[in-house]
Amino acid sequence: MPAQLLRAVKMGQKAVFLDRDGVLDIDKGYLYKAEELVWVPESREAVGWLCSQGYLVLVATNQSGVARGMYTEADVHKLHAFMNKELAPYGGRIEHFYYCPHYKGGLLPRYMKECNCRKPKPGMLLQGMGDYELQPEDCLMIGDSPKDVQAAEAAGMDGYLFPGGSLLEFVQGVIQKRECRS
């Protein structure tokens, strides 16, 4: 486990993986500048609520703009740091942002490849579960695309398709349904 991920993880830790664009922020296509970030309604509140309920919050996002030469991995990291800063006043924190910079049809040879991390493949979710010693039954994925749900299912966890609107209401509804099943 990388040094920055070392932390005490309790047995049975519950985690929510969120897609980024279309779930946390309004998907305008190839977002990488903080000043262009527009949050989905009540997405900051949703992350804060999940954290207050003891959930580990992780992001799994395809970022083909890197492979297309539109922005760099450093730009992705800057935006993610900004997002966490914006979440703090709401009591929220994304524990880790997993992202896939690969795209076979890109422009930069380094990133032009098939990989296991680009959703609908489950690589980012599997990596997150491994890094934090999570069990699939204790995890779920919320995304705005069938690819997100497919990735979740391939990783052995439940996937939920966010239809838009209030992320807080959607997340609370999903968690309530899951707790009723238990």
Coordinates of C-alpha atoms in Angstrom, one line a residue, residues 11-144:
M11 CA -13.0 -4.4 9.8
G12 CA -16.3 -4.0 8.0
Q13 CA -15.4 -0.5 6.8
K14 CA -18.1 0.7 4.5
A15 CA -17.1 2.7 1.4
V16 CA -18.8 4.6 -1.4
F17 CA -17.1 5.0 -4.7
L18 CA -18.4 8.0 -6.7
D19 CA -17.9 8.9 -10.3
R20 CA -16.7 12.4 -10.6
D21 CA -18.2 14.1 -13.7
G22 CA -21.9 14.0 -13.7
V23 CA -22.1 12.9 -10.0
L24 CA -20.0 15.4 -8.0
D25 CA -19.7 18.1 -10.7
I26 CA -21.8 19.0 -13.6
D27 CA -20.3 17.2 -16.6
K28 CA -19.3 19.9 -19.1
G29 CA -16.7 17.7 -20.8
Y30 CA -13.0 17.5 -19.9
L31 CA -13.1 19.5 -16.7
Y32 CA -9.6 20.2 -15.3
K33 CA -9.8 23.9 -14.2
A34 CA -11.0 24.7 -10.7
E35 CA -12.7 27.9 -11.9
E36 CA -14.9 25.9 -14.3
L37 CA -16.1 23.5 -11.6
V38 CA -19.8 23.6 -10.9
W39 CA -21.0 21.2 -8.2
V40 CA -24.0 18.9 -8.8
P41 CA -26.8 20.1 -6.4
E42 CA -26.1 19.0 -2.9
S43 CA -23.1 16.9 -3.9
R44 CA -20.9 18.6 -1.2
E45 CA -23.5 17.9 1.4
A46 CA -23.8 14.3 0.2
V47 CA -20.0 13.7 0.7
G48 CA -20.2 15.4 4.1
W49 CA -23.2 13.3 5.1
L50 CA -21.4 10.0 4.0
C51 CA -18.4 10.9 6.0
S52 CA -20.5 11.7 9.1
Q53 CA -22.1 8.3 8.7
G54 CA -18.7 6.6 8.8
Y55 CA -18.3 5.9 5.1
L56 CA -15.0 6.0 3.4
V57 CA -15.6 8.1 0.2
L58 CA -13.5 7.4 -2.9
V59 CA -13.7 8.6 -6.4
A60 CA -13.3 6.5 -9.6
T61 CA -13.2 8.6 -12.7
N62 CA -12.2 8.1 -16.4
Q63 CA -10.0 11.1 -17.5
S64 CA -9.4 10.5 -21.2
G65 CA -8.5 14.2 -21.6
V66 CA -5.0 13.3 -20.4
A67 CA -4.6 10.8 -23.2
R68 CA -6.1 13.3 -25.6
G69 CA -3.5 15.9 -24.6
M70 CA -6.1 18.3 -23.3
Y71 CA -4.6 18.5 -19.8
T72 CA -2.0 16.8 -17.7
E73 CA -2.1 14.4 -14.7
A74 CA -0.8 17.3 -12.6
D75 CA -3.9 19.3 -13.7
V76 CA -6.1 16.4 -12.5
H77 CA -4.3 16.4 -9.1
K78 CA -4.7 20.1 -8.7
L79 CA -8.5 19.9 -9.4
H80 CA -8.9 17.1 -7.0
A81 CA -7.0 18.9 -4.2
F82 CA -9.3 22.0 -4.9
M83 CA -12.4 19.7 -4.7
N84 CA -11.3 18.4 -1.3
K85 CA -10.7 21.9 -0.1
E86 CA -14.2 22.8 -1.2
L87 CA -15.7 19.8 0.6
A88 CA -14.1 20.5 4.0
P89 CA -16.6 23.1 5.1
Y90 CA -19.3 20.5 4.6
G91 CA -17.5 17.9 6.7
G92 CA -16.6 15.9 3.7
R93 CA -13.4 14.5 2.3
I94 CA -12.6 12.3 -0.7
E95 CA -10.1 9.8 0.8
H96 CA -8.6 9.0 -2.6
F97 CA -9.3 10.0 -6.2
Y98 CA -8.6 7.1 -8.5
Y99 CA -8.5 8.1 -12.2
C100 CA -7.8 6.5 -15.5
P101 CA -5.8 8.7 -17.9
H102 CA -5.8 6.0 -20.7
Y103 CA -7.7 6.1 -23.9
K104 CA -6.8 4.0 -26.9
G105 CA -7.8 6.7 -29.3
G106 CA -5.8 9.4 -27.6
L107 CA -3.0 11.5 -29.0
L108 CA -0.2 10.8 -26.4
P109 CA 1.4 7.4 -27.0
R110 CA 2.1 6.9 -23.3
Y111 CA -1.6 6.8 -22.5
M112 CA -2.9 5.2 -25.7
K113 CA -3.6 1.7 -24.5
E114 CA -6.2 -0.8 -23.3
C115 CA -6.1 -1.0 -19.6
N116 CA -8.0 -2.6 -16.7
C117 CA -8.7 0.8 -15.0
R118 CA -10.9 2.4 -17.6
K119 CA -14.6 1.9 -16.7
P120 CA -16.5 -0.2 -17.5
K121 CA -13.5 -2.4 -16.4
P122 CA -13.2 -2.7 -12.6
G123 CA -9.5 -1.8 -12.1
M124 CA -10.0 1.4 -10.1
L125 CA -12.6 -0.1 -7.9
L126 CA -10.4 -3.2 -7.3
Q127 CA -7.4 -1.1 -6.5
G128 CA -9.4 1.0 -4.0
M129 CA -10.7 -2.1 -2.3
G130 CA -7.2 -3.5 -2.1
D131 CA -5.6 -0.3 -0.9
Y132 CA -8.1 0.1 1.9
E133 CA -8.7 -3.6 2.6
L134 CA -12.4 -3.3 1.8
Q135 CA -14.8 -6.2 1.1
P136 CA -17.1 -5.8 -2.0
E137 CA -20.2 -6.4 0.0
D138 CA -19.3 -3.3 2.1
C139 CA -18.9 -1.1 -1.0
L140 CA -21.1 0.5 -3.6
M141 CA -20.5 2.7 -6.7
I142 CA -22.7 5.6 -7.7
G143 CA -22.2 6.8 -11.3
D144 CA -24.2 8.6 -14.0

